[in-house]
Short mmCIF file of C-alpha atoms and ligand atoms in Angstrom, two decimals:
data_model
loop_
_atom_site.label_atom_id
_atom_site.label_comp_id
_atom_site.label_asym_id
_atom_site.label_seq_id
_atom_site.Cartn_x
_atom_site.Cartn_y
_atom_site.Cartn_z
CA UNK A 134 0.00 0.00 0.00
CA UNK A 135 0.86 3.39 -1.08
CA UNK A 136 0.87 5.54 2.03
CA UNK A 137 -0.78 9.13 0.83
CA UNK A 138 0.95 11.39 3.25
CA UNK A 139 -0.27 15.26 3.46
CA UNK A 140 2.35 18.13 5.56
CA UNK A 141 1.25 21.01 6.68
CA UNK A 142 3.85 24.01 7.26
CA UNK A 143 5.08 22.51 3.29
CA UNK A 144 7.33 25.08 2.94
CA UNK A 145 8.84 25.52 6.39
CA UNK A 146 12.46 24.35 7.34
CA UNK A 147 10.85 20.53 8.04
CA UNK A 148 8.17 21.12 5.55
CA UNK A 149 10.93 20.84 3.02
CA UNK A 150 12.91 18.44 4.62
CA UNK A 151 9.67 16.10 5.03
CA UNK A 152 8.94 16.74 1.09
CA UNK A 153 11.89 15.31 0.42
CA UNK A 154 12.46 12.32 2.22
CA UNK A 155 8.64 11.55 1.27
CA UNK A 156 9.79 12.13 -2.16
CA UNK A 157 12.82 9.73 -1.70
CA UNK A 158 10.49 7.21 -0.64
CA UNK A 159 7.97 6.49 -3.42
CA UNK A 160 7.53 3.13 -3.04
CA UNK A 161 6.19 3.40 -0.09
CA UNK A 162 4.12 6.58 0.58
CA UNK A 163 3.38 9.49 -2.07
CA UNK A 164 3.01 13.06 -1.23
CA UNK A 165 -0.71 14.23 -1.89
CA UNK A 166 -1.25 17.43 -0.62
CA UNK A 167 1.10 19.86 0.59
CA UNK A 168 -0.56 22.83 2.72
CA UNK A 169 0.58 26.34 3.91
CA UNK A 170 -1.00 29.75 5.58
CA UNK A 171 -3.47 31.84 3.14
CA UNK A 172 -1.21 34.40 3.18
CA UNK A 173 2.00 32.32 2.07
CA UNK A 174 3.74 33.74 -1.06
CA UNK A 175 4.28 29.90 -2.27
CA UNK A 176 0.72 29.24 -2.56
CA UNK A 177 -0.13 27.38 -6.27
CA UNK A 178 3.69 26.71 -6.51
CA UNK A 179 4.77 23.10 -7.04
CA UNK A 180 6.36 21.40 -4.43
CA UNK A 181 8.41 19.63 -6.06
CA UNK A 182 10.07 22.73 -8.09
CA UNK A 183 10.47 24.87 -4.79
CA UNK A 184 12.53 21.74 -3.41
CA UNK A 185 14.94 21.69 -6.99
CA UNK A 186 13.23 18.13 -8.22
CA UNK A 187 11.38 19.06 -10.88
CA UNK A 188 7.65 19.18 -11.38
CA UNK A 189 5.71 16.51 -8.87
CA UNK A 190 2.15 17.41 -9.42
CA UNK A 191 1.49 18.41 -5.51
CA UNK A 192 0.77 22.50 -5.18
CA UNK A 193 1.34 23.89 -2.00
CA UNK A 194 -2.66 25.15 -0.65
CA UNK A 195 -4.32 27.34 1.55
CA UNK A 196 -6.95 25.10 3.23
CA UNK A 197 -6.35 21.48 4.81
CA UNK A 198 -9.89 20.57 4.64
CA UNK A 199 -9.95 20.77 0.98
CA UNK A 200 -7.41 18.37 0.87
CA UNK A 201 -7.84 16.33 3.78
CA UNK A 202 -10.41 13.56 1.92
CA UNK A 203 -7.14 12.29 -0.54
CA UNK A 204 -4.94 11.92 2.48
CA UNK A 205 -3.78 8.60 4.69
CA UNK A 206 -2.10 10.57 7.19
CA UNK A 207 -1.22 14.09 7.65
CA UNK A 208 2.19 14.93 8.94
CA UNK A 209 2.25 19.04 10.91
CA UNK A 210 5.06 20.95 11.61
CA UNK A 211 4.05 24.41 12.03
CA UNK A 212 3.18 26.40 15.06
CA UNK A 213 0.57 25.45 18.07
CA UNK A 214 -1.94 27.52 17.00
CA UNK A 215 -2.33 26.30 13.48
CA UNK A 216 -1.70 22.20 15.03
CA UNK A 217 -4.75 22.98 17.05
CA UNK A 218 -6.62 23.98 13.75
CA UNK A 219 -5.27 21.21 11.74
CA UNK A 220 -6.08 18.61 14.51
CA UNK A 221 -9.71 19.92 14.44
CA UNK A 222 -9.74 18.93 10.54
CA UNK A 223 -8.12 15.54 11.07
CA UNK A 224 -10.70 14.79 13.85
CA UNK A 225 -13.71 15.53 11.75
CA UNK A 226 -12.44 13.46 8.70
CA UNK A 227 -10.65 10.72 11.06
CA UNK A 228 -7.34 11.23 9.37
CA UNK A 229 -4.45 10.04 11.63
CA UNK A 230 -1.71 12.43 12.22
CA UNK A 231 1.93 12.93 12.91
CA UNK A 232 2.87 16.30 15.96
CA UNK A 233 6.32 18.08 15.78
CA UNK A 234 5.58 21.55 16.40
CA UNK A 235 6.34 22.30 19.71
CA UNK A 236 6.50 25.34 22.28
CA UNK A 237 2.46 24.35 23.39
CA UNK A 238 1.34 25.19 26.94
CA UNK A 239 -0.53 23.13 29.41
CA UNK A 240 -3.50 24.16 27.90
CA UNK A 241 -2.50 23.79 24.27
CA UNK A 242 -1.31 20.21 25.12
CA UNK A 243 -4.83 19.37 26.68
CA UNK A 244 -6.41 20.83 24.50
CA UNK A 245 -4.20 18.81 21.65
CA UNK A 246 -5.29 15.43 23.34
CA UNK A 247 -9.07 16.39 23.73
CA UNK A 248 -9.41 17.00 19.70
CA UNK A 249 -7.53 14.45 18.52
CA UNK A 250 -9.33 11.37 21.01
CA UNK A 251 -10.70 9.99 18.49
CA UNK A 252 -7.89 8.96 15.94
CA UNK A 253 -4.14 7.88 16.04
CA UNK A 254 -1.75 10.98 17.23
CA UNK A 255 1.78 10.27 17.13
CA UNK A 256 3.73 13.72 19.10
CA UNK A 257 7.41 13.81 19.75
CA UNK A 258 9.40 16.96 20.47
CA UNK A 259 12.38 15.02 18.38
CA UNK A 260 11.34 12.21 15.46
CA UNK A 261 15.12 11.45 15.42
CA UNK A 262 15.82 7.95 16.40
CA UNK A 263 19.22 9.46 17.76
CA UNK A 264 17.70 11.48 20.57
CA UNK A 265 15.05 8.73 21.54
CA UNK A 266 18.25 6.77 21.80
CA UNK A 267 19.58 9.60 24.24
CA UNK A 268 16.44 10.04 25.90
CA UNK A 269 16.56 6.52 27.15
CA UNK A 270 20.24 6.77 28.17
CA UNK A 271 19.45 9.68 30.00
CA UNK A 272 16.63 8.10 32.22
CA UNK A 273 18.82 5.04 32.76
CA UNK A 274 21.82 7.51 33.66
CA UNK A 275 19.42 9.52 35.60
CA UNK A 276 18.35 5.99 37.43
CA UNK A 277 21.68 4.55 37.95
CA UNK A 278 23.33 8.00 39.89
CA UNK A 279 20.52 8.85 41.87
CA UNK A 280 20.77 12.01 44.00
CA UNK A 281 24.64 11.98 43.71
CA UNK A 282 24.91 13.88 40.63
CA UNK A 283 24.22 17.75 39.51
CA UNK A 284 22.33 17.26 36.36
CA UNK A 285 22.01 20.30 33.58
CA UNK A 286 20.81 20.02 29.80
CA UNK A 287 22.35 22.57 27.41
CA UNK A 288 20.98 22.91 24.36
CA UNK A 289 21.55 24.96 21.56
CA UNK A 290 19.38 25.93 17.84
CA UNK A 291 19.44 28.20 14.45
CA UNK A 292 18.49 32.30 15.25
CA UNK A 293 15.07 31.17 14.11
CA UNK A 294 14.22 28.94 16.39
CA UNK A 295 10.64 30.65 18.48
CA UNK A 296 10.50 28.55 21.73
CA UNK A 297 12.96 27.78 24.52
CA UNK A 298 13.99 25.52 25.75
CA UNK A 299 13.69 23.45 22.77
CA UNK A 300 10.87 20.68 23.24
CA UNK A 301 13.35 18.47 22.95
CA UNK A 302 15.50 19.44 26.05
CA UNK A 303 11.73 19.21 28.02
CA UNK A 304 12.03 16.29 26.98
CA UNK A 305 15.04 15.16 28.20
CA UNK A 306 14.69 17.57 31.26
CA UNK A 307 11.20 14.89 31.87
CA UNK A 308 13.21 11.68 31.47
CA UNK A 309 15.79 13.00 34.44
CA UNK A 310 12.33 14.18 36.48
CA UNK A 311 10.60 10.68 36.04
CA UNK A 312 13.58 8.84 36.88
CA UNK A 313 12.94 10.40 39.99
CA UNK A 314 9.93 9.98 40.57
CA UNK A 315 9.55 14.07 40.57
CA UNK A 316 7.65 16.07 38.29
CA UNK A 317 9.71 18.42 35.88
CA UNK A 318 7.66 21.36 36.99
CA UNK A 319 8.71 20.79 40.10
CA UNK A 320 12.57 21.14 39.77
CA UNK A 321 13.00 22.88 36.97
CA UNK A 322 15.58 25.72 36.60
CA UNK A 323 14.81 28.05 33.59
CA UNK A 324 16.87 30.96 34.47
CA UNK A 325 19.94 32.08 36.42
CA UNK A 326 20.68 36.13 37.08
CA UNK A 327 22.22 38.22 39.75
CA UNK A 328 22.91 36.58 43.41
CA UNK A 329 21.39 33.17 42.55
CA UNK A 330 22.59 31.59 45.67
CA UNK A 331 23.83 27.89 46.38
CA UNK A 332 22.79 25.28 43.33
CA UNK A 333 19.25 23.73 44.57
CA UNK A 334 19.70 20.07 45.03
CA UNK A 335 18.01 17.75 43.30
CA UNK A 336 17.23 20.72 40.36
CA UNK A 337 17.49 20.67 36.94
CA UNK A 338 18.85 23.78 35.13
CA UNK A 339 18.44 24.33 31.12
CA UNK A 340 20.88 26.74 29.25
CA UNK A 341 19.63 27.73 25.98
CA UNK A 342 21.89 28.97 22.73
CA UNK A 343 20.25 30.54 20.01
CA UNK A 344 22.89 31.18 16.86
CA UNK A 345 23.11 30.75 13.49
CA UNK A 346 22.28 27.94 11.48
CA UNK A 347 23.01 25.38 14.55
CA UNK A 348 19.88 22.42 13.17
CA UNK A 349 20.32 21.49 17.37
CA UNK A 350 22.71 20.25 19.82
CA UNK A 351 21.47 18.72 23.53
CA UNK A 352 23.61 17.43 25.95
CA UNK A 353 22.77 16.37 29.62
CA UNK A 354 25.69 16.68 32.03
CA UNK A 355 25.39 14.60 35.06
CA UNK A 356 27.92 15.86 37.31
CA UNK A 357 29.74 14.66 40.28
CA UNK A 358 32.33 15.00 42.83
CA UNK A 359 35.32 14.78 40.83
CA UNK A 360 33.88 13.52 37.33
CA UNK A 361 31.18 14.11 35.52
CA UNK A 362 29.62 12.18 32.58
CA UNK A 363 27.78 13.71 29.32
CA UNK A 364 25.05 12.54 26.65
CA UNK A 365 25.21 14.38 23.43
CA UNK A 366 23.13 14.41 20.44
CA UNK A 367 24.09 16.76 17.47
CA UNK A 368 22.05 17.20 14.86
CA UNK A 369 23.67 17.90 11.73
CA UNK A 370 20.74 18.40 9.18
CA UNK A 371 16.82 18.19 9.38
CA UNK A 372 16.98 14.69 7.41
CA UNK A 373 16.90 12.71 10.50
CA UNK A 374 13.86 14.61 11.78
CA UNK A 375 11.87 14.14 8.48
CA UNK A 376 13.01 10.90 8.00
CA UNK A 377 12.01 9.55 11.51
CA UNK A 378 8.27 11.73 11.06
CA UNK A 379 7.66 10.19 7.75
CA UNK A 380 8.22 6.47 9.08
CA UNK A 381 5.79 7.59 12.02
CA UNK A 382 3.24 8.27 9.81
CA UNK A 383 3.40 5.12 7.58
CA UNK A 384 3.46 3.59 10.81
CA UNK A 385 0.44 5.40 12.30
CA UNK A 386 -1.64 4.95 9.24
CA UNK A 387 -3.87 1.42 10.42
CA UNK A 388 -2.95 2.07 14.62
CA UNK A 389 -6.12 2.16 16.84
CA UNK A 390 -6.99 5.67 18.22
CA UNK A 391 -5.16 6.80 20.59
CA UNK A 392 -1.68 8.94 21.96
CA UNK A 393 1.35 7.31 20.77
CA UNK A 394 5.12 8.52 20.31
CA UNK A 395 8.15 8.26 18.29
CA UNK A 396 9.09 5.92 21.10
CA UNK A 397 6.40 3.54 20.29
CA UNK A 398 7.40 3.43 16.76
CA UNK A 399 11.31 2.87 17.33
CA UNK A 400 9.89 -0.12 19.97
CA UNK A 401 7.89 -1.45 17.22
CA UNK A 402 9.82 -0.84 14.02
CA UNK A 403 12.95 -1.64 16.01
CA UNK A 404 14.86 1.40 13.50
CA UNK A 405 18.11 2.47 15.12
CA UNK A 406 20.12 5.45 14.38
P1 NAD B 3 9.43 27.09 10.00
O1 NAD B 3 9.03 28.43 10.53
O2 NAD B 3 10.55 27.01 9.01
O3 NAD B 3 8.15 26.39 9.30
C1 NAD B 3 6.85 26.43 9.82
C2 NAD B 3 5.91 26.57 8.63
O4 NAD B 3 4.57 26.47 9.10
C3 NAD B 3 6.07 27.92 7.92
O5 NAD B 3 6.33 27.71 6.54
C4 NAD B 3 4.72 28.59 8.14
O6 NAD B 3 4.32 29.42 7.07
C5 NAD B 3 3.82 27.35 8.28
N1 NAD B 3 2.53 27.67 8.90
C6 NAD B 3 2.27 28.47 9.95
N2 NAD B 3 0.94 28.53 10.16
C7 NAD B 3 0.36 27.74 9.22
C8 NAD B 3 -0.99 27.40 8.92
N3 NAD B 3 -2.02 27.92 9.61
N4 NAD B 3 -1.23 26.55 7.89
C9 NAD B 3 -0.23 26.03 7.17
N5 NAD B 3 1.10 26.32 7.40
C10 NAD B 3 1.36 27.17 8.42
O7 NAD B 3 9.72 26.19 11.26
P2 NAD B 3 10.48 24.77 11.31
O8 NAD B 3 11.91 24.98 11.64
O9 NAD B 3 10.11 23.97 10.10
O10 NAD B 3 9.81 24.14 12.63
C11 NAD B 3 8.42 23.94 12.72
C12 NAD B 3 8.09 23.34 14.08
O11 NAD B 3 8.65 22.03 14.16
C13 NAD B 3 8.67 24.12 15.29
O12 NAD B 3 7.75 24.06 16.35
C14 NAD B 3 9.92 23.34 15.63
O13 NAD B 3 10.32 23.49 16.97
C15 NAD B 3 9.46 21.94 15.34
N6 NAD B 3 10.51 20.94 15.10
C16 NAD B 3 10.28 19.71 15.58
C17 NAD B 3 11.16 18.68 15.31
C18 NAD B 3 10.82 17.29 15.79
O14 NAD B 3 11.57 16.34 15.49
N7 NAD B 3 9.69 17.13 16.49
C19 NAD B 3 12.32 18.93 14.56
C20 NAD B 3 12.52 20.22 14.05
C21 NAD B 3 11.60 21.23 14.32
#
């Protein structure tokens, strides 16, 4: 089966990215609809020309639920307000769908899960097998040193980049919380200025770089008396990303309703970086 996959965000950073490795893939999944705001410039243009490949026969459109009936799966990477919207439109036509936007609140999240009950929603802040890789070593890391170390995630992304930290080092910063047994909320450390005092124990402090064309670099430091141990992912283009969200949504296509992640798939699909 030919796996009709439709992005929204098309001409975004991942937009592109997803295009492409979609594209690389035709015998398994076909791009059929590629979607971006009303107000886009690259409305009407073919997808496949703004990526260099020629003509494919997909134009980039204003309106998902115009397009939404042709479509297996829809794949978003935009921004939370236009998910929500999106997620409305998959909900109504029962179209699974593939979350990598991040930078939602609480109530965006809920809000996420309420709409989208009633079909398959894969979300990860990271579809790249590497980093589910790191987030498990983190938790067992976290596990295995208990209270003894200091632990800090540093991550760093492009000048574009609108949220921070990155969903990803949430991510990461949840892993260290679960392992224990806190919630991230709880022990969070966002920001450092002025006469800070003593290091909290037990708290987990994020440093965020913003600069350049960085695609995005995490690392968790788990540091001791004496020595102090490091898991790093770099990301060195968006390929891994798009590659990992596009096996998600074959994957997703045919999955009961419900909230799944790119965890799930990697346990199922057993893909490895
Ligand atoms: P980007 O700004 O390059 O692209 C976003 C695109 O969404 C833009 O082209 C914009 O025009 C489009 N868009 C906005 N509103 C829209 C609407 N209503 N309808 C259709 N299109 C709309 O950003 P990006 O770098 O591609 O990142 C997009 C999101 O994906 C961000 O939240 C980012 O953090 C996230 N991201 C996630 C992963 C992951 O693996 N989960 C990886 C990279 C980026």
């Amino acid at each position: 089966m030919t796996v009709r996959i439709g992005i929204t965000g098309a001409a975004g950073r991942m937009g592109r990215a997803l295009a492409e490795t979609i594209c690389q893939r035709e015998e398994s999944c076909q791009l059929a609809a590629a979607v971006e705001r009303p107000e886009s410039s690259l409305l009407g243009a073919d997808i496949g020309e703004l990526l260099g490949v020629g003509s494919s026969g997909t134009e980039v459109k204003p309106d998902l639920a115009a397009v939404i009936q042709g479509l297996d799966v829809l794949i978003d990477f935009t921004v939370p307000e236009a998910t929500l919207s999106h997620a409305q439109v998959c909900a109504l036509h029962g179209v699974p769908m593939v979350v990598g936007t991040t930078g939602f609140t609480a109530a965006q999240t809920a809000d996420l899960h309420a709409i989208t009950h009633d079909i398959a929603l894969c979300q990860s802040a990271n579809f790249s097998p590497g980093v589910n890789l790191a987030l498990r070593l983190t938790e067992a890391a976290a596990r295995a040193l208990g209270d003894s170390a200091d632990i800090e995630v540093v991550e760093a992304h492009h000048r574009h980049k609108i949220d921070a930290p990155s969903g990803t080092a949430l991510a990461l910063g949840d892993a260290v919380a679960s392992a224990r047994g806190r919630a991230l909320s709880e022990i969070a450390v966002y920001a450092r200025e002025g006469r800070t005092g003593a290091r909290e124990p037990g708290s987990i402090g994020f440093s965020v770089i913003r600069a350049g064309d960085i695609v995005g670099d995490h690392t968790v430091i788990f540091a001791g008396e004496g020595e102090r141990l490091e898991i790093t992912h770099k990301a060195s283009s968006r390929a891994a990303f798009a590659s990992g969200a596009v096996t998600a949504a074959c994957w997703l296509v045919g999955q009961p309703a419900g909230r799944y992640s790119m965890q799930n798939v990697l346990a199922s699909e057993e893909v490895g970086p």
